[in-house]
Short mmCIF file of C-alpha atoms in Angstrom, two decimals:
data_model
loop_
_atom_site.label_atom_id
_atom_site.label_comp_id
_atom_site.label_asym_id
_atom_site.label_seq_id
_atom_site.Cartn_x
_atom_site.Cartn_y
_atom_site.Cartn_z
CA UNK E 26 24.59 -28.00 23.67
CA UNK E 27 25.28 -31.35 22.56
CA UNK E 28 26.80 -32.00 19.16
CA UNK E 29 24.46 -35.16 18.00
CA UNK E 30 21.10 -35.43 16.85
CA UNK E 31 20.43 -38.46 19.18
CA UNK E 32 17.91 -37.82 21.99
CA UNK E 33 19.48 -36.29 25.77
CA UNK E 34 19.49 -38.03 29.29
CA UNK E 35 16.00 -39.28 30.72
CA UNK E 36 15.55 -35.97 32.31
CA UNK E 37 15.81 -33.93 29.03
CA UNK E 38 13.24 -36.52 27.02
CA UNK E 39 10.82 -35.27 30.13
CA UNK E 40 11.11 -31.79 29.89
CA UNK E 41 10.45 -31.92 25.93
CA UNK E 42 7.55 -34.20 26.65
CA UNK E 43 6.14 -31.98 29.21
CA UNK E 44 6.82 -28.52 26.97
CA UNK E 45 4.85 -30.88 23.94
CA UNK E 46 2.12 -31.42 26.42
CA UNK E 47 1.13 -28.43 26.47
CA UNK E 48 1.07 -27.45 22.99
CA UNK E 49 -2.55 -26.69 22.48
CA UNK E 50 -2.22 -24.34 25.64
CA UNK E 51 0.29 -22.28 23.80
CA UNK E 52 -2.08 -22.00 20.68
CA UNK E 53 -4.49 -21.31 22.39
CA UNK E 54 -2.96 -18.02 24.12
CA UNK E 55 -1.74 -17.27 20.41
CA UNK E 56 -5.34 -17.13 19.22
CA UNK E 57 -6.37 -14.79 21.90
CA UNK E 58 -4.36 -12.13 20.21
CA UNK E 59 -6.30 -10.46 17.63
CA UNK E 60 -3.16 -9.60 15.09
CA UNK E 61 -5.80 -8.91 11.99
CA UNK E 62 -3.23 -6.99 10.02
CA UNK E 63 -6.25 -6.27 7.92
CA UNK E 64 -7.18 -3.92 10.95
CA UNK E 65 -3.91 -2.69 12.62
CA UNK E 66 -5.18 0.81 11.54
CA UNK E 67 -7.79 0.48 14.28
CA UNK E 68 -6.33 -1.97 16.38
CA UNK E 69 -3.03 -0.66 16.62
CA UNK E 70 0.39 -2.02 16.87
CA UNK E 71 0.07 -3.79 20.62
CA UNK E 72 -1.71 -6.60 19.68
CA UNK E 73 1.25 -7.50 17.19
CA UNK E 74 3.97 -6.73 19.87
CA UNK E 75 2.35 -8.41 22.40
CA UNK E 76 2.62 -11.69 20.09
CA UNK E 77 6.15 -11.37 20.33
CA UNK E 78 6.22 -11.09 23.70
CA UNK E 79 4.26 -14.13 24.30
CA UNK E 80 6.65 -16.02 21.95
CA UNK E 81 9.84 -14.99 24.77
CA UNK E 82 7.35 -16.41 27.48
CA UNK E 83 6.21 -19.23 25.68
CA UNK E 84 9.45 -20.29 24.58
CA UNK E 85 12.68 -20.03 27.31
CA UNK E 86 14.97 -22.05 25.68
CA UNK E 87 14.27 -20.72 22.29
CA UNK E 88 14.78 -16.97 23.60
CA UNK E 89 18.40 -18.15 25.41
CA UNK E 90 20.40 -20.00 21.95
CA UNK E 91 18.50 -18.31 19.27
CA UNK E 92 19.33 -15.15 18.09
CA UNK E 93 16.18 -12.97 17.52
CA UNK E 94 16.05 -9.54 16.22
CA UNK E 95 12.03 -7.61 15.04
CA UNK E 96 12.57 -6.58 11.50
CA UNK E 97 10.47 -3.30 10.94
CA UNK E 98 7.47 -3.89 12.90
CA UNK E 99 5.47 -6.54 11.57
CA UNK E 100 8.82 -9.40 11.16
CA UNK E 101 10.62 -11.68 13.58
CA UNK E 102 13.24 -13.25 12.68
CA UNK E 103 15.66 -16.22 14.79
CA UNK E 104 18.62 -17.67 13.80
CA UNK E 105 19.73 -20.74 15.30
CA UNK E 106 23.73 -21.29 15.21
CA UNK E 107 24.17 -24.71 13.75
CA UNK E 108 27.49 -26.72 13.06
CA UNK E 109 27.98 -24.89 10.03
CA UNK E 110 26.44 -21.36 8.81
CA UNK E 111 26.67 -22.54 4.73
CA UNK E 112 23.18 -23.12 3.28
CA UNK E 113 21.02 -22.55 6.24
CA UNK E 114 17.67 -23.55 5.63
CA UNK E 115 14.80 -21.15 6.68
CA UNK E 116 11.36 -22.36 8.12
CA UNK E 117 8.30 -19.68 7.69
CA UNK E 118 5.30 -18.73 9.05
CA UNK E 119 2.82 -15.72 9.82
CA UNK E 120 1.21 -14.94 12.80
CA UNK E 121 -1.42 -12.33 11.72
CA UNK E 122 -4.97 -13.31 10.60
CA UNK E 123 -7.77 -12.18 8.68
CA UNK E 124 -10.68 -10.04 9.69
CA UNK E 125 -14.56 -12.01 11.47
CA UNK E 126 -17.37 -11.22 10.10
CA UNK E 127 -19.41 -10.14 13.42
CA UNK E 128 -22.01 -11.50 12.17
CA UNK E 129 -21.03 -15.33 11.54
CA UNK E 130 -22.23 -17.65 13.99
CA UNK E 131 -19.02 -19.52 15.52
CA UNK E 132 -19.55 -22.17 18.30
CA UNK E 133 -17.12 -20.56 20.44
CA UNK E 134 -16.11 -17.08 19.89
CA UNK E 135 -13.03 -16.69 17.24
CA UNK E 136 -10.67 -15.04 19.88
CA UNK E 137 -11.07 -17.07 22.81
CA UNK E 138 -8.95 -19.68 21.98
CA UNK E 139 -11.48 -22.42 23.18
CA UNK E 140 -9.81 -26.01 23.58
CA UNK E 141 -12.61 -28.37 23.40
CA UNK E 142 -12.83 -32.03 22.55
CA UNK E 143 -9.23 -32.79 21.87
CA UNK E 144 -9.53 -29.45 19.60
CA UNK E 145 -8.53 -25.94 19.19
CA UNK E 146 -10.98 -23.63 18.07
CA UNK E 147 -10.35 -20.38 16.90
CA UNK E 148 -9.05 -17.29 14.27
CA UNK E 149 -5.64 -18.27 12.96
CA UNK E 150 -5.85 -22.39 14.39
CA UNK E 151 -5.22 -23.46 10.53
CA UNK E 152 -3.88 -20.26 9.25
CA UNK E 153 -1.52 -19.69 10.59
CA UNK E 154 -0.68 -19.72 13.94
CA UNK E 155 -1.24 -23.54 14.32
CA UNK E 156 1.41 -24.23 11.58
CA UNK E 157 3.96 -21.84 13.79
CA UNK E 158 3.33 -23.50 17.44
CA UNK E 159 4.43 -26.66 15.86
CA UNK E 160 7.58 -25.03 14.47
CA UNK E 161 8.67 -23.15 18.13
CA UNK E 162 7.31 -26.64 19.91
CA UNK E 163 9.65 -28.17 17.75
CA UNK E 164 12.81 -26.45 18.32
CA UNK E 165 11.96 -25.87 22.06
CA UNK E 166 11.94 -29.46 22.29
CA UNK E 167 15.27 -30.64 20.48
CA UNK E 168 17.06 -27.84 22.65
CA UNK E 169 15.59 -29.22 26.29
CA UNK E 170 17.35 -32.42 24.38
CA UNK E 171 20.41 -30.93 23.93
CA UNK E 172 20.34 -30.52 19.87
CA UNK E 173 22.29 -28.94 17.88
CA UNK E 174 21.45 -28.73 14.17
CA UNK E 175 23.63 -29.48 11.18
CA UNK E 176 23.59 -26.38 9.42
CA UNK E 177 21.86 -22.86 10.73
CA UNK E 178 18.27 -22.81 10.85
CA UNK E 179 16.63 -19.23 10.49
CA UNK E 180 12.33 -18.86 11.94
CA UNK E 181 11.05 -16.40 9.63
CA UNK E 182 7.92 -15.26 11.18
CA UNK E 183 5.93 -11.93 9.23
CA UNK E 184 2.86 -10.24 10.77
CA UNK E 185 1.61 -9.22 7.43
CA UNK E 186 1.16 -12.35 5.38
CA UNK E 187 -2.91 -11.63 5.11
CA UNK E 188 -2.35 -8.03 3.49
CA UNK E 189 0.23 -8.76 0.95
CA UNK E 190 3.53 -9.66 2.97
CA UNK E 191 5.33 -6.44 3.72
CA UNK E 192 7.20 -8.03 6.69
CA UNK E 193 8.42 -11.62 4.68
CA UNK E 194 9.75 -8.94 1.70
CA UNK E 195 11.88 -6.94 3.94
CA UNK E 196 13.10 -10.35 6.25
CA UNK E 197 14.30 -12.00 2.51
CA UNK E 198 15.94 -8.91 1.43
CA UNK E 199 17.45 -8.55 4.52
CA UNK E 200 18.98 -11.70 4.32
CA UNK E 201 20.12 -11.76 0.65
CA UNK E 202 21.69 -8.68 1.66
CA UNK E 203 24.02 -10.41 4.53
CA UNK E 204 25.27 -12.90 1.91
CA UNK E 205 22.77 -15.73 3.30
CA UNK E 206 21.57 -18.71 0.77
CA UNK E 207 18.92 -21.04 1.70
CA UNK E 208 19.39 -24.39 1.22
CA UNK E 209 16.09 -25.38 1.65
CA UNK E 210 12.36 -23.10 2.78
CA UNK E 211 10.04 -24.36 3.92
CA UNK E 212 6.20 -22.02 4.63
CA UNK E 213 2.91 -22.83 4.97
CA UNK E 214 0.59 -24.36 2.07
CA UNK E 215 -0.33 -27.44 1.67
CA UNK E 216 -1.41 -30.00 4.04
CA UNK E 217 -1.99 -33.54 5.24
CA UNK E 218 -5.70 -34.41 3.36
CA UNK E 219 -7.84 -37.53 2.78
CA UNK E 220 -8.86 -38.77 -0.67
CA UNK E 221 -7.23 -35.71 -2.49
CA UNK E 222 -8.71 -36.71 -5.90
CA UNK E 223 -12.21 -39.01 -6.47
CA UNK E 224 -11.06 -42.51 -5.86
CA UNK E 225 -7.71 -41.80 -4.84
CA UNK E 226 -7.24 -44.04 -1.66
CA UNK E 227 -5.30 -42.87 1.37
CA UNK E 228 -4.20 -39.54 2.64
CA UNK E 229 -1.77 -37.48 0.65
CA UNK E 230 1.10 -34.86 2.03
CA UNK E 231 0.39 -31.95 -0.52
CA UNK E 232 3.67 -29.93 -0.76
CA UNK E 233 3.46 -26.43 -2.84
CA UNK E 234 6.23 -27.16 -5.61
CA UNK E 235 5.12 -23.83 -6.84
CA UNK E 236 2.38 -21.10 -6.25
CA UNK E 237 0.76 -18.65 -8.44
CA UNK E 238 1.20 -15.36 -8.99
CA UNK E 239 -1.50 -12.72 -7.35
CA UNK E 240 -2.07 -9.32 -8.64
CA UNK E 241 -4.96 -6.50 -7.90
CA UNK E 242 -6.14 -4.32 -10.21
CA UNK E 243 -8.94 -1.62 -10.07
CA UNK E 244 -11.30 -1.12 -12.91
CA UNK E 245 -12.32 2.56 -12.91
CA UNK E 246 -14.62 4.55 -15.48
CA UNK E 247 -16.24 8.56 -15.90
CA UNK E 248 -19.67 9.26 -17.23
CA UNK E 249 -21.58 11.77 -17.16
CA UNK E 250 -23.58 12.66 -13.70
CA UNK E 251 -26.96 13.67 -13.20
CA UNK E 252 -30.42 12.75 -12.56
CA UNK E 253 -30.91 8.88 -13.17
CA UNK E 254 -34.85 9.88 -14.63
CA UNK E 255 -32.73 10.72 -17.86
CA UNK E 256 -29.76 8.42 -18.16
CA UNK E 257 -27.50 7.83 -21.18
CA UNK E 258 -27.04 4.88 -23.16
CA UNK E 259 -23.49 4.16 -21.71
CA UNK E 260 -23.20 5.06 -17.72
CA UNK E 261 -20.21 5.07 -15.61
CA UNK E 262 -22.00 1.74 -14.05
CA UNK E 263 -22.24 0.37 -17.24
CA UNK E 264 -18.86 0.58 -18.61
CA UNK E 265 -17.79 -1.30 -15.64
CA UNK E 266 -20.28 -3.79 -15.67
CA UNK E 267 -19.56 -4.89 -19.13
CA UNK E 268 -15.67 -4.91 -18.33
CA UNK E 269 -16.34 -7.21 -15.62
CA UNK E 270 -18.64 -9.52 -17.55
CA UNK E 271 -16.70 -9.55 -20.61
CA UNK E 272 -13.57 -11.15 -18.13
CA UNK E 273 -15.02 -14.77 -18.04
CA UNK E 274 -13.56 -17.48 -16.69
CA UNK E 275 -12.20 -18.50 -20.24
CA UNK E 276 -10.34 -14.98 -20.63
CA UNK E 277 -7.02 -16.35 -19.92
CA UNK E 278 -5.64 -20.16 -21.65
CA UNK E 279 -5.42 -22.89 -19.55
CA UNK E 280 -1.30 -25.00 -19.36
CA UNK E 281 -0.81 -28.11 -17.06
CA UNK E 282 2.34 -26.99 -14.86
CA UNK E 283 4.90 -29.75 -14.43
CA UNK E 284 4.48 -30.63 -10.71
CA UNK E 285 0.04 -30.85 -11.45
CA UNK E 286 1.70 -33.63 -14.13
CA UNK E 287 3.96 -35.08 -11.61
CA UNK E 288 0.80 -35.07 -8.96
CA UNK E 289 -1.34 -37.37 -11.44
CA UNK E 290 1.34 -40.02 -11.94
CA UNK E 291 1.22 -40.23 -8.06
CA UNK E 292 -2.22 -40.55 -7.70
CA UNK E 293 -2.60 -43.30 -10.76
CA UNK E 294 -0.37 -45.47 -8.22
CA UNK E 295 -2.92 -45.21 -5.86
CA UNK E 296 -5.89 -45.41 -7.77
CA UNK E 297 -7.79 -49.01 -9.25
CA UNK E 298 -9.11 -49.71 -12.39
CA UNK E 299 -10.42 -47.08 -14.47
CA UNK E 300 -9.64 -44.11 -12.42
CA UNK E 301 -5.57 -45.39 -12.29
CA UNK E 302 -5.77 -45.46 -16.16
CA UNK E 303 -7.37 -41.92 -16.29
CA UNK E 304 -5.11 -40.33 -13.73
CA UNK E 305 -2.14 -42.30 -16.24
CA UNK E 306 -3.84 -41.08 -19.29
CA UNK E 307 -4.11 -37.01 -17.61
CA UNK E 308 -0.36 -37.43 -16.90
CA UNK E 309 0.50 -38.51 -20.12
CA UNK E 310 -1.40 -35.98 -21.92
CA UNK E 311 -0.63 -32.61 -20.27
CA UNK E 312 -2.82 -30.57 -22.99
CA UNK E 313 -5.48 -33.27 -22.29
CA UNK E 314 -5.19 -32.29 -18.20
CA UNK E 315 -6.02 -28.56 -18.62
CA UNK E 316 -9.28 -29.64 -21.02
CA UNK E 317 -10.23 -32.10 -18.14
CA UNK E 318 -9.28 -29.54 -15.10
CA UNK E 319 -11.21 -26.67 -16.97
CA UNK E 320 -14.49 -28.33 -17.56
CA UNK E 321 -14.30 -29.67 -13.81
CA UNK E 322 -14.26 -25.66 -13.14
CA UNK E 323 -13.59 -24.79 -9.26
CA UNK E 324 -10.32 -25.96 -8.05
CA UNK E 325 -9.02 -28.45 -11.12
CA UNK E 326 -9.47 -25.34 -13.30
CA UNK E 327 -7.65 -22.84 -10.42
CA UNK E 328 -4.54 -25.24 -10.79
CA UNK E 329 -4.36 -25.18 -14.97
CA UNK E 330 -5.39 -21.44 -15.39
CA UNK E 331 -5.19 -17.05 -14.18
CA UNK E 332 -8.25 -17.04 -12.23
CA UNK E 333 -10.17 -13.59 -12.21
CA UNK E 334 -12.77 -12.60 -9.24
CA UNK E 335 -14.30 -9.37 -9.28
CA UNK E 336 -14.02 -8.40 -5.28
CA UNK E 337 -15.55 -4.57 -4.40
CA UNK E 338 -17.40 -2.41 -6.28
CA UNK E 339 -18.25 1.35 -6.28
CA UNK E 340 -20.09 4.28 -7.40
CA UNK E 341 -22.78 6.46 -6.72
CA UNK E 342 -24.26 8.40 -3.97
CA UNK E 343 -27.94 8.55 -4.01
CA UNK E 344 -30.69 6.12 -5.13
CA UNK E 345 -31.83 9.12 -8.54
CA UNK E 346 -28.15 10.29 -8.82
CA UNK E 347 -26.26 9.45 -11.87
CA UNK E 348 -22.61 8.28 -10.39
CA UNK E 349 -19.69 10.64 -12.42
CA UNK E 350 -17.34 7.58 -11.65
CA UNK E 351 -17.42 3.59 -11.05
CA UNK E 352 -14.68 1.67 -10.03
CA UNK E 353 -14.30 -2.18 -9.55
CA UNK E 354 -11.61 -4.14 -7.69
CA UNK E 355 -10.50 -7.23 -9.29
CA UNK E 356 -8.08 -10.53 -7.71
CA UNK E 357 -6.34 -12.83 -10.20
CA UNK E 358 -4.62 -15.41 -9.34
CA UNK E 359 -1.86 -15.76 -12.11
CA UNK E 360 -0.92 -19.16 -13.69
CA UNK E 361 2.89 -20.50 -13.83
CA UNK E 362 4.44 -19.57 -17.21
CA UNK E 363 2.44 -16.21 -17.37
CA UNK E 364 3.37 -12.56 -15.62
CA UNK E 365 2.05 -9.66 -14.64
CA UNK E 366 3.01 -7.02 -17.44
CA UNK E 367 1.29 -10.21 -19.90
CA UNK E 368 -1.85 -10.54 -17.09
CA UNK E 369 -2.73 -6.65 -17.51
CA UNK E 370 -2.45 -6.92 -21.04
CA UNK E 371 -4.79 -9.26 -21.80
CA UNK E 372 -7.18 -7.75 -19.26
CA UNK E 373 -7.25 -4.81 -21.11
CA UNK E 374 -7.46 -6.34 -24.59
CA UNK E 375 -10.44 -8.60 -23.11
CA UNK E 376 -12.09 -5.42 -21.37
CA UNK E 377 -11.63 -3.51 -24.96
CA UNK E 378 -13.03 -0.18 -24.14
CA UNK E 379 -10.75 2.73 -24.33
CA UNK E 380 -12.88 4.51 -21.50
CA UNK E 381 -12.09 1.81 -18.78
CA UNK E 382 -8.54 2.12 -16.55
CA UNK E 383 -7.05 -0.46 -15.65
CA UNK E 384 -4.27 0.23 -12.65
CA UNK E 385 -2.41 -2.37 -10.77
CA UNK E 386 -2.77 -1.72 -7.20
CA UNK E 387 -0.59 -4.56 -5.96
CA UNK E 388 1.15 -7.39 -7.99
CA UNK E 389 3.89 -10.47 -8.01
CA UNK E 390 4.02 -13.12 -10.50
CA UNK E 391 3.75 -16.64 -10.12
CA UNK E 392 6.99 -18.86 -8.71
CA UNK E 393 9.29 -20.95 -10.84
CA UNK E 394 9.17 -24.78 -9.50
CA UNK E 395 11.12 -25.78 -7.15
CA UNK E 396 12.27 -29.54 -8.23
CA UNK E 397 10.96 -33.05 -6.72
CA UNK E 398 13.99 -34.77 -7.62
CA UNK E 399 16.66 -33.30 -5.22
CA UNK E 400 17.60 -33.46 -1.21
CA UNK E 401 15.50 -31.00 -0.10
CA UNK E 402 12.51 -32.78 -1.16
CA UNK E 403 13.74 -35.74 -0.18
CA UNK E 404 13.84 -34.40 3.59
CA UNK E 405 10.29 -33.27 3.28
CA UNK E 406 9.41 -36.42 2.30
CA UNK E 407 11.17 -38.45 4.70
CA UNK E 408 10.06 -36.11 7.68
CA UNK E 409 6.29 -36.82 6.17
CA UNK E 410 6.88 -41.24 6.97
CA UNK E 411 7.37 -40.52 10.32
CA UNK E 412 5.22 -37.85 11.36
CA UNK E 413 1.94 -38.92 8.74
CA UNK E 414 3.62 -42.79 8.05
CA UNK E 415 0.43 -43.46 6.16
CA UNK E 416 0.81 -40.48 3.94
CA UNK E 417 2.27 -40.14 0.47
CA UNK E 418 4.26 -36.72 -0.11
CA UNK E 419 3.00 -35.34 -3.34
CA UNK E 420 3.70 -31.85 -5.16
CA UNK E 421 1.41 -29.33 -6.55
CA UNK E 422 0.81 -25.85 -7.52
CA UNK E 423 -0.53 -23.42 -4.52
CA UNK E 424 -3.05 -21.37 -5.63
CA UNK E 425 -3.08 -18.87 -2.35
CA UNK E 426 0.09 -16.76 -1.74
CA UNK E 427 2.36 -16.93 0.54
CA UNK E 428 5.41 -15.18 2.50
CA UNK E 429 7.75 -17.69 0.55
CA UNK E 430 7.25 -16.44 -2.62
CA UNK E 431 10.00 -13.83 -1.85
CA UNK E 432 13.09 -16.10 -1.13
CA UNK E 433 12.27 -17.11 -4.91
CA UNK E 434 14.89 -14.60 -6.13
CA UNK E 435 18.12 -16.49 -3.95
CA UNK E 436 16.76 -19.68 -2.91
CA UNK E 437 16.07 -22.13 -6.14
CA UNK E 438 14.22 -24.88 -3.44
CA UNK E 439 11.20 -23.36 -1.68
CA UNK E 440 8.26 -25.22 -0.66
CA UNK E 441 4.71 -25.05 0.86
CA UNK E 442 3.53 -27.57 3.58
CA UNK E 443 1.93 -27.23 6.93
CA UNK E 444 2.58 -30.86 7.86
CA UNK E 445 -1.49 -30.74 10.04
CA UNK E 446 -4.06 -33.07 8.83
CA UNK E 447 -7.18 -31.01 7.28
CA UNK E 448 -10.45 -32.08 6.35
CA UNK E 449 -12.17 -30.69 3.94
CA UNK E 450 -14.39 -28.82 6.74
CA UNK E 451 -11.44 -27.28 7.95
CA UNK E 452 -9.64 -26.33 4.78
CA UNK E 453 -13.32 -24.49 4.36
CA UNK E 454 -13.09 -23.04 7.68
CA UNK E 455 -9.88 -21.12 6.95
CA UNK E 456 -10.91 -17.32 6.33
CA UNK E 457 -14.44 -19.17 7.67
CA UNK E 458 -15.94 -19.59 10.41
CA UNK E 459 -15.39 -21.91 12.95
CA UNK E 460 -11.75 -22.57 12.44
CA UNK E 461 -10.09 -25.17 14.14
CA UNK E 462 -7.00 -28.19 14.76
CA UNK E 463 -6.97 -31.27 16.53
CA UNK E 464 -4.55 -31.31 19.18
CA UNK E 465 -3.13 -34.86 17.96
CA UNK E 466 -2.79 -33.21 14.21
CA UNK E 467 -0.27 -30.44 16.32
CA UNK E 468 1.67 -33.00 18.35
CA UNK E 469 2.04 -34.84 14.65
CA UNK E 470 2.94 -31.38 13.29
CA UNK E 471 5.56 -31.20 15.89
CA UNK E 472 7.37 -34.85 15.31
CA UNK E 473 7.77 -33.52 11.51
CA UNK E 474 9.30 -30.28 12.25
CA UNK E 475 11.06 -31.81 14.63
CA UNK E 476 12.20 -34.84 12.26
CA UNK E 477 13.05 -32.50 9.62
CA UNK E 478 15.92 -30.99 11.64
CA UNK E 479 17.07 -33.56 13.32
CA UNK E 480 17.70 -35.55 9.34
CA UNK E 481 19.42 -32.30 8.42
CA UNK E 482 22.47 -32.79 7.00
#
C-alpha cells in the first residue's frame, strides 16, 4: 500500500468510485438482517453472525489489510496498521436494531431493505447501520486507492448497542487491557440538521461533546391481596402510583453543561436581530439557560436536566383480585455533573415511602466533556467543510446513549456524530416507523469518513 494520502492511478479512483456506487446496495442487504438484539432470545444468534459474514463479502479489501477478530459474540472489531500504532483513533458503530411494532403501518416493510426514490427505507437506515456503511465504504475506498493512514485506525462495531452495550464494554476493556490509547473516537450521535434552533439559519453539524448518563430502576411494592369488593386504603397499586406521580419532571435541578453554553454562542452568530441577542444573552447567563430550556419542556429541558419516564408497569391477575405486589420500571436519563449513587438517592427521598423499593436494574453515569478547543475537534470539524461545506460543526450534550460512553475511562476525546443529514421526520422515524436515508446523505457520509482519515495526522 502506498505511503501518501494523495489519491492512486486512474484505475484505482474507478474502482473506489464503482465500490461508492453501490453504497445503498450494501445498506440495503444490511437492513435485511433482522439483528434486534432486543430479540436474540427468539431469534437466535444467526442473524448476528450472518452480519458479519456479509461485512467479509461486502468488503474484500477491508477483509485482506485489516485485522479483524469477533469479540464474544455480539463485537467486531478491525484494526487497520497505520504508519505508526501510538494514539490510534477508533471509529464506532452498532449494527443491531430495535424491535417493529407489527402493527405500525410502514410504506415498505422494515426488513426489506427497499431502495426507492434516491432512498433507503428500512429498520436500522438511521440507526445504525447507515452510519456504519459509510464508515466500511470509506475505508474500502481509500484502500482500492492505495491509502495508508497516519496512525492505526481501529472499527469498533457492537451488536448490542440497543440493549445496553454488552459488546462496546468488553471491545474497550479489551483494548485498555493491550496498552491501546485513543487519540481520538468517534460513534454515532449527532447529525447533519436544518434550522437546529427557531431562527437559526443554515444547517448545523451537531457533534455529542458529551452524553448523559442512563440508569433503570424498578419501583416495586407488597399489599395485602384479596378480593378488590373490599380494598384497603393503601394498595400495592397505589403505593406505586403515588411514587410515580410524586417523580415530576421538576424532581431533579436543572445546570446548563458547558458545551449547551458553547452551542448558544454558535447559534447567536447565525441568528439576526432579537433572536442573536437572546441566543448571546442564554450564553452569557448559564443559570438563565436552564430557566429558559426548562419552561420550553421537551428537548431544551432534556439537555439542562435527569429526565425520568415511567416505562412498564405490573401487577395483578384478575379484574376482582387484589394484586399482593406492583412493580414499575422507570428510565432516567442522568444530567452531566450528577451520578448514579446521587440519582437513586433523590428518587427515593422524592418517592418518600418506606414501603416502596427502589433497585437499579442497569446503570452508567453521564460522560465528562470532551473539549472543543483541541485537534481532535478540529479534524471533525474540518472533515464536516468538505463533506456538509454549508454546515457549521457545533457541540452539544447527547441525550441517548451510546457504545462510546465506555472508552470514557482511557480516552479523554470522544465524540458523537453520524456525519448524514436528518430531517426532523427522520430523526422521528428512528425507533419509528418508516425509517429511512437518502442515498446522496450516504455518499456525503462517505467523503467525511473518508476526509477524516485521510487529514489524520
Amino acid at each position: 500500500m502506498s505511503e501518501s494520502g494523495s489519491p492512486g492511478a486512474a484505475n484505482e479512483t474507478h474502482v473506489a468510485e464503482a465500490v461508492r456506487a453501490g453504497i445503498a446496495q450494501r445498506l440495503s442487504r444490511m437492513i435485511q438482517l433482522p439483528t434486534v438484539s432486543a430479540e436474540r432470545a427468539d431469534r437466535g444468534q444467526a442473524p448476528f453472525d450472518a452480519f458479519a459474514d456479509l461485512l467479509v463479502e461486502l468488503y474484500p479489501l477491508v477483509h485482506l489489510h485489516l485485522e479483524r477478530e469477533r469479540i464474544g459474540e455480539l463485537g467486531i472489531l478491525y484494526r487497520w496498521p497505520g504508519r505508526v500504532t501510538e494514539q490510534p483513533i477508533v471509529l464506532m458503530a452498532h449494527f443491531d436494531v430495535v424491535p417493529v411494532d407489527e402493527s405500525d403501518a410502514w410504506t415498505h416493510p422494515p426488513f426489506e431493505g427497499r431502495i426507492a426514490g434516491g432512498w433507503v427505507f428500512g429498520r436500522g437506515a438511521l440507526d445504525d447501520k447507515g452510519p456504519l456503511v459509510v464508515v466500511m465504504d470509506a475505508v474500502e475506498n481509500l484502500l482500492a486507492a492505495g491509502f495508508t493512514p497516519a496512525r492505526d485506525v481501529y472499527l469498533s462495531f457492537g451488536g448490542d448497542e440497543e440493549t445496553f452495550g454488552g459488546a462496546a464494554r468488553v471491545i474497550a476493556e479489551t483494548l485498555r487491557e493491550r496498552g491501546v490509547e485513543p487519540w481520538l473516537v468517534l460513534d454515532e450521535g449527532g447529525a447533519v440538521v436544518d434550522a437546529p434552533l427557531p431562527f437559526v439559519r443554515g444547517r448545523a453539524a451537531m457533534v455529542g461533546v458529551g452524553e448523559k448518563g442512563v440508569l433503570t430502576l424498578r419501583l416495586s411494592a407488597r399489599g395485602e391481596g384479596g378480593h378488590a369488593s373490599a380494598p384497603p386504603a393503601r394498595t400495592a397499586v397505589r403505593r406505586i402510583a403515588r411514587a410515580v406521580e410524586r417523580l415530576s419532571p421538576a424532581t431533579f435541578r436543572a445546570r446548563t453543561p458547558a458545551a449547551v453554553t458553547r452551542m448558544l454562542e454558535l447559534f447567536a452568530t447565525r441568528a439576526d436581530g432579537i433572536p442573536r441577542r437572546l441566543y448571546g444573552l442564554l450564553a452569557a447567563a448559564p443559570w438563565l439557560t436552564a430557566l429558559v430550556f426548562t419552561a420550553m419542556g421537551g428537548e431544551p429541558a432534556a439537555l439542562v436536566r435527569t429526565t425520568v419516564a415511567a416505562t412498564m408497569q405490573s401487577g395483578g391477575t384478575a379484574a376482582n383480585v387484589l394484586p399482593s405486589q406492583a412493580s414499575a420500571t422507570l428510565n432516567l436519563r442522568i444530567a452531566l455533573g450528577e451520578s448514579v449513587p446521587s440519582t437513586v438517592t433523590r428518587v427515593r427521598r422524592r418517592i418518600a415511602d418506606r414501603h416502596v423499593a427502589v433497585e437499579v436494574l442497569e446503570g452508567d453515569g453521564p460522560s465528562p466533556e470532551s473539549s472543543t478547543e483541541n485537534a481532535q475537534f478540529a479534524l471533525i470539524a474540518d472533515a464536516v467543510k468538505v463533506s456538509h461545506p454549508d454546515a457549521a460543526t457545533v457541540p452539544y450534550v447527547m441525550m441517548a446513549a451510546t457504545d462510546s460512553r465506555h472508552f470514557h475511562r482511557f480516552s479523554p476525546a470522544v465524540y458523537r456524530f453520524a456525519p448524514l443529514e436528518m430531517s426532523k421526520a427522520q430523526r422521528g422515524s428512528i425507533h419509528g416507523v418508516d425509517e429511512r436515508v437518502e442515498i446522496a446523505a450516504l455518499e456525503r457520509g462517505e467523503l467525511f469518513h473518508r476526509t477524516l482519515l485521510q487529514r489524520l495526522e
